[in-house]
Coordinates of C-alpha atoms and ligand atoms in Angstrom, one line a residue:
M1 CA -42.3 25.6 0.5
A2 CA -41.5 28.2 2.8
A3 CA -44.1 28.8 5.0
E4 CA -41.3 31.1 7.6
V5 CA -41.4 33.4 4.5
Y6 CA -43.8 35.8 5.9
A7 CA -43.6 34.4 9.8
G8 CA -43.4 37.5 12.0
A9 CA -45.7 39.5 14.2
V10 CA -49.4 38.4 12.9
D11 CA -51.2 41.5 14.0
K12 CA -54.9 39.6 15.2
G13 CA -58.2 41.9 14.2
L14 CA -55.2 44.6 12.4
E15 CA -54.6 46.6 15.5
G16 CA -51.9 49.2 15.2
V17 CA -51.9 48.8 11.1
V18 CA -52.9 52.0 10.2
A19 CA -54.0 51.3 6.2
C20 CA -54.6 54.3 4.6
T21 CA -54.5 57.8 4.9
T22 CA -57.7 59.6 5.9
K23 CA -59.2 63.3 5.8
I24 CA -63.1 62.4 7.4
S25 CA -62.9 61.8 11.0
F26 CA -60.2 60.6 13.6
I27 CA -60.0 59.4 16.8
V28 CA -57.0 60.9 19.6
D29 CA -57.7 59.9 22.8
A30 CA -61.0 60.3 24.0
T31 CA -61.2 62.8 21.2
L32 CA -63.7 62.8 17.4
T33 CA -63.5 64.9 14.8
Y34 CA -65.2 64.4 11.7
R35 CA -63.1 67.2 9.2
G36 CA -61.6 69.1 11.9
Y37 CA -64.7 69.6 14.3
T38 CA -65.4 68.4 17.6
I39 CA -68.3 65.6 17.7
E40 CA -69.2 67.7 20.9
D41 CA -69.2 70.9 18.3
L42 CA -71.2 69.0 15.8
A43 CA -74.0 67.0 18.3
E44 CA -74.6 70.6 19.2
H45 CA -74.7 72.8 17.0
S46 CA -75.0 71.6 13.8
N47 CA -77.3 69.0 11.8
F48 CA -77.8 65.8 9.7
E49 CA -77.5 67.2 6.7
E50 CA -74.9 70.1 6.8
V51 CA -72.4 66.8 8.3
V52 CA -73.5 64.4 5.6
Y53 CA -72.3 67.5 4.0
L54 CA -69.0 68.5 5.5
L55 CA -68.6 64.6 5.3
W56 CA -68.2 64.7 1.6
E57 CA -67.1 67.9 1.0
N58 CA -64.5 68.2 3.3
R59 CA -66.4 71.4 4.1
L60 CA -69.5 73.5 6.4
P61 CA -71.9 74.7 3.3
N62 CA -72.6 78.5 3.2
A63 CA -76.0 79.6 3.6
E64 CA -77.0 79.1 -0.5
E65 CA -75.3 75.5 -0.4
F66 CA -76.6 73.8 2.2
K67 CA -80.6 74.8 0.4
A68 CA -79.1 73.6 -2.8
F69 CA -77.8 70.2 -0.7
K70 CA -81.0 70.3 1.1
N71 CA -83.0 70.5 -2.2
E72 CA -81.0 67.5 -4.1
I73 CA -81.8 65.0 -0.5
S74 CA -84.9 66.0 -1.2
E75 CA -85.2 65.3 -4.8
Y76 CA -84.7 61.4 -3.7
L77 CA -87.1 61.7 -1.3
S78 CA -89.5 58.7 -3.2
L79 CA -88.6 55.2 -5.0
P80 CA -89.7 53.8 -7.8
A81 CA -93.2 52.1 -7.8
D82 CA -91.1 48.9 -9.3
A83 CA -89.0 48.7 -6.3
I84 CA -91.6 49.4 -3.9
A85 CA -93.3 47.0 -5.2
A86 CA -90.7 44.0 -5.7
L87 CA -89.4 45.3 -2.2
K88 CA -92.9 44.2 -0.6
A89 CA -92.3 40.8 -1.7
L90 CA -89.6 40.2 0.2
P91 CA -90.4 38.5 2.8
V92 CA -90.2 39.9 6.9
K93 CA -91.6 37.2 8.9
D94 CA -88.9 36.5 11.7
V95 CA -86.6 37.7 9.1
H96 CA -84.1 41.0 11.2
P97 CA -84.5 44.2 9.5
M98 CA -80.5 43.6 9.0
A99 CA -80.7 40.9 6.6
W100 CA -83.3 42.7 5.0
L101 CA -82.1 46.0 4.8
R102 CA -78.8 44.0 3.2
T103 CA -81.0 42.6 0.5
A104 CA -82.6 46.3 -0.2
A105 CA -80.2 47.8 -0.5
S106 CA -78.8 45.6 -2.9
T107 CA -81.9 45.4 -4.7
L108 CA -82.5 49.2 -5.0
A109 CA -79.0 48.8 -7.5
L110 CA -80.6 47.3 -9.7
W111 CA -83.2 50.4 -10.3
D112 CA -80.8 52.7 -10.5
N113 CA -78.9 53.5 -13.9
E114 CA -76.3 55.2 -12.0
A115 CA -75.0 52.5 -10.5
Q116 CA -72.3 51.2 -12.4
S117 CA -71.0 54.6 -13.7
T118 CA -67.8 55.8 -12.4
D119 CA -68.9 59.3 -13.6
P120 CA -67.9 61.3 -10.5
K121 CA -71.2 63.6 -11.3
A122 CA -73.6 60.3 -11.7
Q123 CA -71.7 58.9 -8.3
K124 CA -72.7 61.4 -6.3
R125 CA -76.1 61.0 -7.6
V126 CA -76.1 57.5 -6.4
A127 CA -74.6 58.4 -2.7
L128 CA -77.4 60.8 -2.2
R129 CA -80.0 58.9 -3.5
L130 CA -78.8 56.2 -0.6
T131 CA -78.6 58.4 1.8
A132 CA -82.0 59.7 1.2
R133 CA -83.6 56.3 0.8
M134 CA -82.1 54.4 3.4
G135 CA -84.1 55.4 6.1
M136 CA -87.0 54.6 3.8
L137 CA -86.7 51.1 3.2
V138 CA -86.5 50.9 7.1
A139 CA -89.7 52.5 7.3
L140 CA -90.8 50.3 4.3
F141 CA -89.7 47.1 6.3
E142 CA -90.9 47.8 9.7
R143 CA -94.6 48.9 8.2
V144 CA -94.8 45.8 5.6
R145 CA -94.0 44.1 8.8
Q146 CA -97.1 45.5 10.8
G147 CA -98.9 44.8 8.2
K148 CA -99.5 48.6 7.5
D149 CA -99.3 51.3 3.7
F150 CA -95.9 52.7 3.5
V151 CA -96.2 56.4 4.0
P152 CA -94.1 58.4 1.8
P153 CA -91.8 60.7 3.0
K154 CA -92.6 65.1 2.6
K155 CA -89.3 66.8 0.6
D156 CA -89.5 70.2 3.1
Q157 CA -88.8 67.9 5.9
S158 CA -85.4 66.3 7.0
L159 CA -84.4 63.1 6.9
A160 CA -84.5 62.7 10.8
W161 CA -88.6 64.6 11.0
N162 CA -89.4 62.1 7.7
F163 CA -87.4 59.0 9.6
L164 CA -90.3 59.2 12.3
Y165 CA -93.0 60.2 9.9
M166 CA -92.6 57.2 7.8
L167 CA -92.1 54.6 10.8
N168 CA -95.3 55.9 12.7
G169 CA -97.4 57.8 10.0
T170 CA -97.7 61.1 12.8
D171 CA -95.5 64.2 12.3
P172 CA -93.0 63.7 15.0
D173 CA -92.6 66.5 17.8
E174 CA -89.5 69.1 17.5
E175 CA -87.9 67.5 20.5
T176 CA -87.9 64.0 19.4
V177 CA -86.6 64.6 15.8
K178 CA -84.2 66.7 17.3
V179 CA -83.1 63.5 19.4
L180 CA -82.7 61.6 16.3
D181 CA -81.1 64.8 14.3
T182 CA -78.1 64.4 17.2
C183 CA -78.3 60.2 17.1
L184 CA -77.4 60.5 13.7
I185 CA -74.7 63.0 14.1
L186 CA -73.3 61.1 16.9
H187 CA -73.5 57.9 14.0
A188 CA -72.5 59.7 10.7
D189 CA -68.5 58.3 10.8
H190 CA -65.7 56.9 13.0
E191 CA -62.9 56.5 11.3
L192 CA -61.9 53.1 10.0
N193 CA -64.1 51.2 12.2
C194 CA -65.3 47.2 11.0
S195 CA -68.1 48.4 8.2
A196 CA -66.0 51.9 7.1
F197 CA -63.1 49.5 6.6
A198 CA -65.5 46.7 4.6
A199 CA -67.1 50.0 2.0
R200 CA -63.4 50.4 1.4
V201 CA -62.2 46.7 0.6
T202 CA -64.6 46.1 -1.8
S203 CA -64.6 49.8 -3.6
S204 CA -60.7 49.4 -3.4
S205 CA -61.4 46.6 -6.0
L206 CA -63.3 49.7 -7.7
S207 CA -66.3 47.8 -6.8
D208 CA -68.9 50.1 -7.2
I209 CA -71.1 52.1 -5.1
Y210 CA -74.1 49.7 -3.6
S211 CA -71.4 47.0 -3.6
S212 CA -69.6 48.4 -1.4
V213 CA -72.7 49.4 0.1
V214 CA -73.5 46.1 1.2
S215 CA -70.7 44.6 2.6
A216 CA -70.6 48.0 4.5
I217 CA -74.0 47.2 6.1
S218 CA -73.2 43.1 6.4
A219 CA -69.9 44.3 8.0
L220 CA -72.2 46.0 10.5
K221 CA -75.2 43.8 11.0
G222 CA -72.4 41.6 13.7
P223 CA -72.9 42.1 17.2
L224 CA -69.4 43.6 17.8
H225 CA -69.9 46.2 15.7
G226 CA -73.0 47.6 15.1
G227 CA -75.5 44.9 16.1
A228 CA -74.3 46.2 20.0
N229 CA -77.2 48.3 20.6
E230 CA -79.6 45.6 20.0
Q231 CA -77.9 43.9 21.8
V232 CA -78.2 46.1 25.1
M233 CA -81.3 46.5 24.9
L234 CA -82.0 42.8 25.1
M235 CA -80.3 42.3 27.5
L236 CA -81.2 45.1 29.9
K237 CA -85.0 43.2 29.3
D238 CA -83.3 40.4 30.7
I239 CA -82.2 41.7 33.5
G240 CA -85.0 43.6 34.6
T241 CA -84.6 45.7 37.9
V242 CA -82.0 47.9 39.0
D243 CA -81.1 45.8 41.7
N244 CA -80.7 43.1 39.7
A245 CA -78.1 44.7 37.8
K246 CA -75.0 44.8 39.3
E247 CA -75.3 40.7 40.0
W248 CA -76.6 39.6 37.1
I249 CA -73.5 42.1 35.3
K250 CA -70.6 40.1 37.5
D251 CA -72.5 37.2 37.1
A252 CA -71.8 37.6 33.0
L253 CA -68.2 39.0 34.0
A254 CA -67.4 35.4 35.5
Q255 CA -68.8 33.7 33.6
K256 CA -66.4 35.8 30.9
K257 CA -69.1 36.8 28.6
K258 CA -69.2 40.0 26.9
V259 CA -71.5 42.7 28.6
M260 CA -72.5 44.8 25.1
G261 CA -71.8 48.2 24.8
F262 CA -68.7 48.2 26.1
G263 CA -64.9 47.9 25.5
H264 CA -63.3 49.9 22.2
R265 CA -60.6 49.0 20.1
V266 CA -59.6 53.0 19.5
Y267 CA -60.7 54.4 23.2
K268 CA -59.1 53.2 26.1
N269 CA -60.6 56.6 27.9
G270 CA -64.1 56.9 27.0
D271 CA -65.9 56.6 23.5
P272 CA -67.0 60.9 23.3
R273 CA -70.6 60.0 21.8
A274 CA -71.5 57.9 24.9
K275 CA -71.1 60.5 27.0
I276 CA -73.8 62.7 24.9
L277 CA -76.1 59.7 24.7
R278 CA -75.6 59.4 28.4
V279 CA -77.0 62.6 29.3
M280 CA -79.7 61.8 26.0
S281 CA -81.2 59.0 27.9
E282 CA -80.9 60.0 32.0
K283 CA -83.4 63.0 30.4
L284 CA -85.3 60.6 27.7
T285 CA -85.6 57.9 30.1
K286 CA -87.5 60.2 32.5
K287 CA -89.4 62.2 29.9
S288 CA -90.3 58.6 28.9
G289 CA -91.5 58.0 32.7
E290 CA -89.1 54.9 32.8
P291 CA -86.3 56.5 34.2
K292 CA -85.1 53.0 35.4
W293 CA -83.8 52.1 32.1
Y294 CA -81.2 54.5 32.6
E295 CA -81.0 53.4 36.5
M296 CA -80.2 50.6 35.5
S297 CA -77.6 51.8 32.5
K298 CA -75.9 53.5 34.8
T299 CA -75.3 50.6 37.6
I300 CA -74.3 48.4 34.6
D301 CA -71.6 51.2 33.9
D302 CA -70.5 51.9 37.2
T303 CA -69.9 47.5 38.0
V304 CA -68.5 47.5 34.8
Q305 CA -66.2 50.1 35.2
N306 CA -64.9 48.7 38.4
E307 CA -65.3 44.8 37.8
K308 CA -63.0 45.0 34.0
G309 CA -62.0 49.0 34.1
L310 CA -64.0 49.0 30.3
L311 CA -66.4 51.9 29.7
P312 CA -68.9 52.2 28.0
N313 CA -69.0 52.7 23.9
V314 CA -71.4 54.5 21.2
D315 CA -74.0 51.3 21.8
F316 CA -74.4 51.1 25.4
Y317 CA -76.9 54.4 26.3
S318 CA -77.9 54.8 22.4
A319 CA -80.0 51.5 23.0
T320 CA -81.9 53.6 26.0
V321 CA -82.7 57.0 23.9
Y322 CA -84.1 54.4 20.6
Y323 CA -86.1 52.3 23.2
S324 CA -87.2 56.1 25.1
M325 CA -88.4 57.2 21.4
G326 CA -90.8 53.8 20.9
I327 CA -88.9 52.4 18.8
P328 CA -88.7 48.7 18.3
I329 CA -85.6 47.1 20.1
D330 CA -84.6 45.6 15.9
L331 CA -84.4 48.9 14.4
Y332 CA -81.6 49.6 16.9
T333 CA -78.7 49.2 14.2
P334 CA -80.6 49.7 10.6
I335 CA -81.3 53.4 12.5
F336 CA -77.8 53.1 12.9
A337 CA -76.9 52.9 9.2
V338 CA -79.4 55.0 7.7
S339 CA -76.7 57.3 9.3
R340 CA -73.6 55.3 9.2
V341 CA -74.2 54.9 4.8
T342 CA -73.0 58.5 4.6
G343 CA -69.4 58.2 6.7
W344 CA -69.3 54.6 4.0
L345 CA -69.9 57.3 1.6
A346 CA -67.1 59.7 2.3
H347 CA -64.9 56.8 2.7
I348 CA -66.1 54.5 -0.7
F349 CA -64.9 58.5 -2.4
E350 CA -61.9 58.4 -0.8
Q351 CA -61.2 55.1 -1.6
Y352 CA -61.5 56.0 -5.8
S353 CA -59.5 58.6 -5.1
N354 CA -57.2 57.5 -3.9
N355 CA -57.0 53.6 -4.5
R356 CA -54.5 50.9 -3.9
I357 CA -55.9 47.6 -3.8
Y358 CA -56.2 45.9 -0.4
R359 CA -54.3 42.5 -0.5
P360 CA -53.1 41.8 3.1
R361 CA -51.0 37.6 3.8
G362 CA -52.3 35.5 5.7
Q363 CA -49.2 33.7 7.8
W364 CA -49.6 30.0 7.0
E365 CA -49.7 27.3 9.5
G366 CA -51.3 24.3 8.0
P367 CA -49.6 20.7 6.4
E368 CA -47.6 21.4 3.8
G369 CA -45.8 18.9 1.2
L370 CA -49.3 16.6 0.7
K371 CA -50.4 14.5 -1.8
W372 CA -53.4 14.2 -3.7
K373 CA -54.1 9.9 -3.9
P374 CA -57.5 9.0 -5.4
L375 CA -60.8 8.7 -2.9
N376 CA -60.2 4.6 -2.9
Q377 CA -56.7 5.1 -1.5
R378 CA -58.2 7.5 1.2
Ligands
LIG401 N1 -67.1 42.7 28.3 C1 -66.6 42.5 28.6 N2 -65.3 42.3 29.5 C2 -64.4 42.7 27.6 C3 -65.9 43.9 26.4 C4 -66.2 43.8 26.8 N3 -67.9 44.2 26.1 N4 -64.2 44.0 25.9 C5 -63.8 43.6 26.2 N5 -63.6 43.1 26.8 C6 -62.3 42.6 27.5 C7 -62.2 40.6 26.7 O1 -62.3 39.6 26.9 C8 -60.3 40.2 26.5 O2 -60.2 40.5 27.7 P1 -59.3 39.0 28.0 O3 -57.9 40.0 27.3 O4 -58.8 38.7 29.1 O5 -59.3 38.3 27.2 C9 -60.3 42.4 26.7 O6 -60.9 42.9 27.1 C10 -59.8 42.8 25.2 O7 -61.0 42.3 24.3 P2 -60.8 42.4 23.0 O8 -62.5 41.6 22.1 O9 -60.1 41.5 22.1 O10 -61.0 43.9 22.0 P3 -60.8 44.3 21.0 O11 -60.6 45.4 20.6 O12 -60.6 43.0 20.1 O13 -62.5 44.6 20.7 C11 -64.7 45.1 20.8 C12 -63.2 45.8 20.9 C13 -65.6 44.6 19.7 C14 -65.5 46.6 20.7 C15 -65.2 44.6 22.4 O14 -64.9 45.4 23.2 C16 -66.5 44.1 22.5 O15 -66.3 43.1 22.0 N6 -67.2 44.9 23.1 C17 -68.6 44.0 23.4 C18 -69.2 44.4 21.9 C19 -69.8 45.8 22.1 O16 -70.0 46.8 22.4 N7 -69.6 45.7 20.3 C20 -69.4 47.6 19.4 C21 -68.3 48.4 19.4 S1 -68.6 50.4 19.2 C22 -69.2 49.7 17.4 O17 -68.8 49.4 16.3 C23 -70.5 50.4 17.2

């Protein structure tokens, strides 16, 4: 055996590796674009459903197309009764909602008779169903956990409106819906992030859409990726007061701990989504009567920048935005999935349309030339 055949630079974490071409979203310096539109432009002027159309169809819809698209999503704002019964039977006590969501998304596939189809029209319907139903799953989990009845969504309302309605069982106010809608836009896609890559790897074997989405949910769950937003809020709670924040962070950094919500593989000059979320966090924490969460966050932001030169990523200020909206802390990452599923779907379709199976190599560094011996000789 010649282990050195593949010797050479190992790109640990695939840093700098360009694994595919894409037309969905792109990062240049501190700018993020979806299909060529900046995230600032979309966050200010667009809405989540329109952004989903943009991500999937490669252009913004006209009025007629947009109406038809929203109707198509609404059509799938329901779950088969048997599926609801099966999902309600899943354990929720001491179960992390992302673990539940991973199982629930996989379970939904069993009620979708088009789940295995390779017909593009059927695949589009699968994508619409997943988009409509991801928020329903998260809300169902929360209602079951609270011992409350599931609140079915209203077909004439947006995905953001319905998510809050299903979660709380009351009509949400316009401002809160707008905040959530903006968060959904900001989280919808992000080039070749860990979960989108996981989705693409699975779909590159020509596996089905649900399987690819389940891979992506599993990747998003980790604290180095989507799971960081929950960890940020837990950290803020642990710090407790604005006065404690600076020392707490300095101490954590001295112990070589990672501060959740900071750093990024690609952005070295700041994450544009964090800038938008910072403004939202300041406003919302004041409105909720708990400005200390923003003040603490800002102190942490300044301290991490001074001490390590690291800037906040999307997960840092989204934590206090969701907290101000009264959303349970362990639902922050599931909300990320409610939005990001649309980006994953765009990536899955792009992968199918120009596929080659992902199959990199590993650099061997184990022993060579070993010979098997019977049990009594080891
Ligand atoms: N806190 C403290 N130090 C950090 C942090 C952080 N948040 N992030 C990076 N560093 C340090 C590392 O310790 C390392 O230092 P060293 O060279 O002295 O060992 C250096 O910066 C490089 O860090 P890596 O982890 O190698 O950077 P990488 O590009 O592999 O990872 C990542 C990027 C995962 C985002 C990392 O910055 C991190 O773990 N951040 C905290 C978790 C987080 O917020 N994740 C969400 C990212 S956004 C998203 O996925 C939605």
